[in-house]
């Protein structure tokens, strides 16, 4: 049983008072296992914990995926993928939604799913927290690390419990709020990068 604190978040939007409830991931989403049999896409994707699902060529400065991607999962915009690789700051891997491209291909080492009975943007925000770590850690096999991968079967992954609001309007408000914050952060990062380039240019010209 979850505790009272988990049922009633400390911070709520005005007008929402219903307790949050436990839901199995399998009850609010469905697994995606379609393959890129006809080469609908040959864009190899990888998950960056910071940047989400990105072009593998850009991320690694080389293509790591096999040239033949017909055996890879075909992932479409709006679908989620779980990267079971752990890294610094991400001990249980990362779960991200495909936003940057219409579709791409992913290794079958990933677990791919689409939301069915939950607001997609709310789910993005949920998986930006560390709240889901405990459930994954409970369902991962004992001593579960092999060559940088967590040993968790898809069935166990979809049995993980999420504590969520059943109120659609509350899901939508939370998702939109964090989306706006993300957009603002991205905007400021771009401004910062431009200022850094400007500074670099000035330094080169003034101290040449």
Short mmCIF file of C-alpha atoms in Angstrom, two decimals:
data_model
loop_
_atom_site.label_atom_id
_atom_site.label_comp_id
_atom_site.label_asym_id
_atom_site.label_seq_id
_atom_site.Cartn_x
_atom_site.Cartn_y
_atom_site.Cartn_z
CA UNK A 1 0.00 0.00 0.00
CA UNK A 2 1.18 3.48 -0.80
CA UNK A 3 1.40 6.01 2.00
CA UNK A 4 -0.90 9.01 2.52
CA UNK A 5 1.78 11.45 1.40
CA UNK A 6 2.04 9.71 -1.98
CA UNK A 7 -1.76 9.94 -2.40
CA UNK A 8 -1.85 13.68 -1.78
CA UNK A 9 1.01 15.61 -3.44
CA UNK A 10 2.36 18.58 -1.48
CA UNK A 11 1.74 20.90 -4.42
CA UNK A 12 -1.56 20.92 -6.33
CA UNK A 13 -3.28 23.18 -8.82
CA UNK A 14 -6.28 24.96 -7.32
CA UNK A 15 -9.50 22.98 -7.40
CA UNK A 16 -7.99 19.49 -7.37
CA UNK A 17 -8.31 17.56 -4.13
CA UNK A 18 -8.90 13.92 -5.11
CA UNK A 19 -6.21 11.47 -3.98
CA UNK A 20 -3.80 10.11 -6.58
CA UNK A 21 -4.05 6.39 -7.25
CA UNK A 22 -1.79 3.49 -8.15
CA UNK A 23 -1.95 2.29 -11.74
CA UNK A 24 0.02 -0.45 -13.43
CA UNK A 25 1.83 0.83 -16.49
CA UNK A 26 0.12 -1.94 -18.46
CA UNK A 27 -3.30 -0.46 -17.60
CA UNK A 28 -2.52 2.99 -19.02
CA UNK A 29 -0.26 2.09 -21.95
CA UNK A 30 0.43 -0.63 -24.49
CA UNK A 31 3.68 -2.13 -25.66
CA UNK A 32 4.94 -1.35 -29.16
CA UNK A 33 6.84 -4.13 -30.93
CA UNK A 34 6.45 -3.19 -34.62
CA UNK A 35 9.58 -3.73 -36.68
CA UNK A 36 11.00 -1.61 -39.51
CA UNK A 37 10.43 -4.49 -41.94
CA UNK A 38 10.05 -2.33 -45.04
CA UNK A 39 12.61 0.28 -44.02
CA UNK A 40 9.88 2.84 -43.26
CA UNK A 41 12.64 4.63 -41.39
CA UNK A 42 16.38 4.11 -41.22
CA UNK A 43 16.99 6.91 -38.69
CA UNK A 44 18.86 5.21 -35.82
CA UNK A 45 17.78 6.56 -32.43
CA UNK A 46 19.33 6.48 -29.00
CA UNK A 47 18.19 7.86 -25.64
CA UNK A 48 20.08 10.73 -24.14
CA UNK A 49 19.08 11.15 -20.50
CA UNK A 50 19.33 14.92 -21.00
CA UNK A 51 17.97 15.35 -24.55
CA UNK A 52 15.56 12.45 -24.95
CA UNK A 53 15.33 10.33 -28.11
CA UNK A 54 17.92 11.70 -30.53
CA UNK A 55 19.66 10.79 -33.79
CA UNK A 56 22.35 8.25 -32.94
CA UNK A 57 24.63 9.63 -35.68
CA UNK A 58 24.65 13.09 -34.07
CA UNK A 59 24.89 11.81 -30.50
CA UNK A 60 27.85 9.51 -31.03
CA UNK A 61 29.29 11.28 -34.10
CA UNK A 62 29.01 7.92 -35.84
CA UNK A 63 26.38 5.30 -36.60
CA UNK A 64 26.37 2.56 -34.01
CA UNK A 65 23.27 0.79 -35.32
CA UNK A 66 23.59 -1.96 -37.90
CA UNK A 67 23.17 -0.88 -41.52
CA UNK A 68 20.30 -3.37 -41.78
CA UNK A 69 17.63 -2.08 -39.39
CA UNK A 70 14.77 -4.33 -40.47
CA UNK A 71 15.01 -6.16 -37.13
CA UNK A 72 14.85 -2.95 -35.11
CA UNK A 73 11.74 -1.49 -33.48
CA UNK A 74 10.02 1.21 -35.53
CA UNK A 75 9.16 4.03 -33.11
CA UNK A 76 6.71 6.77 -34.05
CA UNK A 77 6.36 10.33 -32.77
CA UNK A 78 4.66 10.41 -29.36
CA UNK A 79 5.74 6.91 -28.35
CA UNK A 80 7.98 6.27 -25.34
CA UNK A 81 11.10 4.14 -24.99
CA UNK A 82 12.92 2.81 -21.95
CA UNK A 83 16.70 2.63 -22.18
CA UNK A 84 17.83 0.03 -19.63
CA UNK A 85 21.42 1.29 -19.75
CA UNK A 86 22.43 3.00 -16.52
CA UNK A 87 24.78 5.95 -16.35
CA UNK A 88 26.00 8.63 -13.95
CA UNK A 89 22.98 10.26 -12.35
CA UNK A 90 20.61 7.75 -13.99
CA UNK A 91 21.00 4.53 -11.99
CA UNK A 92 17.85 2.95 -13.45
CA UNK A 93 18.17 4.19 -17.01
CA UNK A 94 15.90 6.71 -18.73
CA UNK A 95 12.39 6.78 -20.20
CA UNK A 96 11.78 9.35 -22.93
CA UNK A 97 9.19 10.21 -25.60
CA UNK A 98 10.01 10.61 -29.28
CA UNK A 99 9.39 14.30 -29.99
CA UNK A 100 12.07 15.43 -32.45
CA UNK A 101 11.23 13.21 -35.45
CA UNK A 102 8.20 11.57 -37.11
CA UNK A 103 9.73 8.13 -36.65
CA UNK A 104 12.98 6.28 -36.13
CA UNK A 105 14.42 2.86 -35.30
CA UNK A 106 15.59 1.53 -31.96
CA UNK A 107 17.44 -1.59 -30.88
CA UNK A 108 15.20 -4.32 -29.47
CA UNK A 109 17.11 -3.93 -26.20
CA UNK A 110 14.79 -0.97 -25.57
CA UNK A 111 11.20 -1.30 -24.32
CA UNK A 112 8.80 0.79 -26.40
CA UNK A 113 5.24 1.79 -25.44
CA UNK A 114 2.48 4.29 -26.15
CA UNK A 115 0.14 5.91 -23.59
CA UNK A 116 -3.52 4.88 -23.96
CA UNK A 117 -5.33 6.01 -20.81
CA UNK A 118 -3.18 8.84 -19.53
CA UNK A 119 -2.17 12.29 -20.77
CA UNK A 120 1.06 11.88 -22.72
CA UNK A 121 2.65 15.12 -21.50
CA UNK A 122 1.82 14.18 -17.90
CA UNK A 123 3.67 10.91 -18.45
CA UNK A 124 6.70 12.82 -19.80
CA UNK A 125 6.78 14.81 -16.56
CA UNK A 126 6.30 11.69 -14.42
CA UNK A 127 9.32 10.01 -15.99
CA UNK A 128 11.37 13.18 -15.50
CA UNK A 129 11.17 12.45 -11.76
CA UNK A 130 12.96 9.72 -9.81
CA UNK A 131 9.65 8.44 -8.47
CA UNK A 132 9.58 5.45 -10.83
CA UNK A 133 13.06 4.23 -9.79
CA UNK A 134 11.79 2.29 -6.79
CA UNK A 135 9.30 0.30 -8.85
CA UNK A 136 11.87 -0.56 -11.52
CA UNK A 137 14.41 -1.53 -8.86
CA UNK A 138 11.85 -3.86 -7.24
CA UNK A 139 11.09 -5.53 -10.56
CA UNK A 140 14.65 -5.78 -11.84
CA UNK A 141 16.30 -9.13 -11.23
CA UNK A 142 18.61 -9.49 -8.24
CA UNK A 143 22.12 -8.29 -8.98
CA UNK A 144 20.69 -6.97 -12.17
CA UNK A 145 23.48 -5.42 -14.18
CA UNK A 146 25.00 -7.04 -17.20
CA UNK A 147 27.32 -5.16 -19.58
CA UNK A 148 25.78 -1.84 -18.53
CA UNK A 149 22.19 -3.07 -18.90
CA UNK A 150 19.59 -3.57 -16.19
CA UNK A 151 18.03 -7.00 -16.20
CA UNK A 152 14.32 -6.21 -16.29
CA UNK A 153 11.92 -8.13 -18.51
CA UNK A 154 9.21 -6.26 -20.44
CA UNK A 155 6.50 -8.08 -18.46
CA UNK A 156 8.00 -6.88 -15.17
CA UNK A 157 8.47 -3.37 -16.53
CA UNK A 158 4.78 -3.14 -17.45
CA UNK A 159 3.89 -4.39 -13.96
CA UNK A 160 5.51 -1.32 -12.38
CA UNK A 161 3.08 0.86 -10.44
CA UNK A 162 2.69 4.58 -11.04
CA UNK A 163 0.97 6.91 -8.58
CA UNK A 164 -1.08 9.26 -10.75
CA UNK A 165 -4.14 11.49 -10.74
CA UNK A 166 -7.15 9.96 -12.48
CA UNK A 167 -8.50 13.46 -13.22
CA UNK A 168 -7.77 14.21 -16.89
CA UNK A 169 -7.83 18.00 -16.38
CA UNK A 170 -5.24 17.74 -13.62
CA UNK A 171 -3.02 15.55 -15.79
CA UNK A 172 -3.30 18.10 -18.61
CA UNK A 173 -2.50 21.07 -16.35
CA UNK A 174 0.56 19.38 -14.86
CA UNK A 175 1.84 18.28 -18.27
CA UNK A 176 1.37 21.75 -19.78
CA UNK A 177 3.04 23.45 -16.81
CA UNK A 178 6.22 21.41 -17.10
CA UNK A 179 6.19 21.64 -20.92
CA UNK A 180 6.21 25.45 -20.63
CA UNK A 181 9.10 25.26 -18.17
CA UNK A 182 11.04 22.99 -20.54
CA UNK A 183 10.40 25.36 -23.44
CA UNK A 184 11.63 28.31 -21.37
CA UNK A 185 14.78 26.42 -20.33
CA UNK A 186 15.50 25.52 -23.99
CA UNK A 187 15.03 29.15 -25.05
CA UNK A 188 17.46 30.40 -22.40
CA UNK A 189 19.98 27.68 -23.26
CA UNK A 190 19.97 28.85 -26.89
CA UNK A 191 20.43 32.46 -25.79
CA UNK A 192 23.29 31.39 -23.54
CA UNK A 193 24.97 29.49 -26.39
CA UNK A 194 24.71 32.56 -28.66
CA UNK A 195 26.19 34.79 -25.96
CA UNK A 196 29.05 32.34 -25.44
CA UNK A 197 29.79 32.35 -29.18
CA UNK A 198 29.62 36.16 -29.20
CA UNK A 199 32.07 36.35 -26.31
CA UNK A 200 34.40 33.90 -28.04
CA UNK A 201 34.35 36.02 -31.20
CA UNK A 202 35.09 39.23 -29.27
CA UNK A 203 37.98 37.56 -27.40
CA UNK A 204 39.55 36.31 -30.61
CA UNK A 205 39.30 39.73 -32.28
CA UNK A 206 40.46 41.77 -29.30
CA UNK A 207 43.37 39.56 -28.26
CA UNK A 208 44.56 38.41 -31.70
#
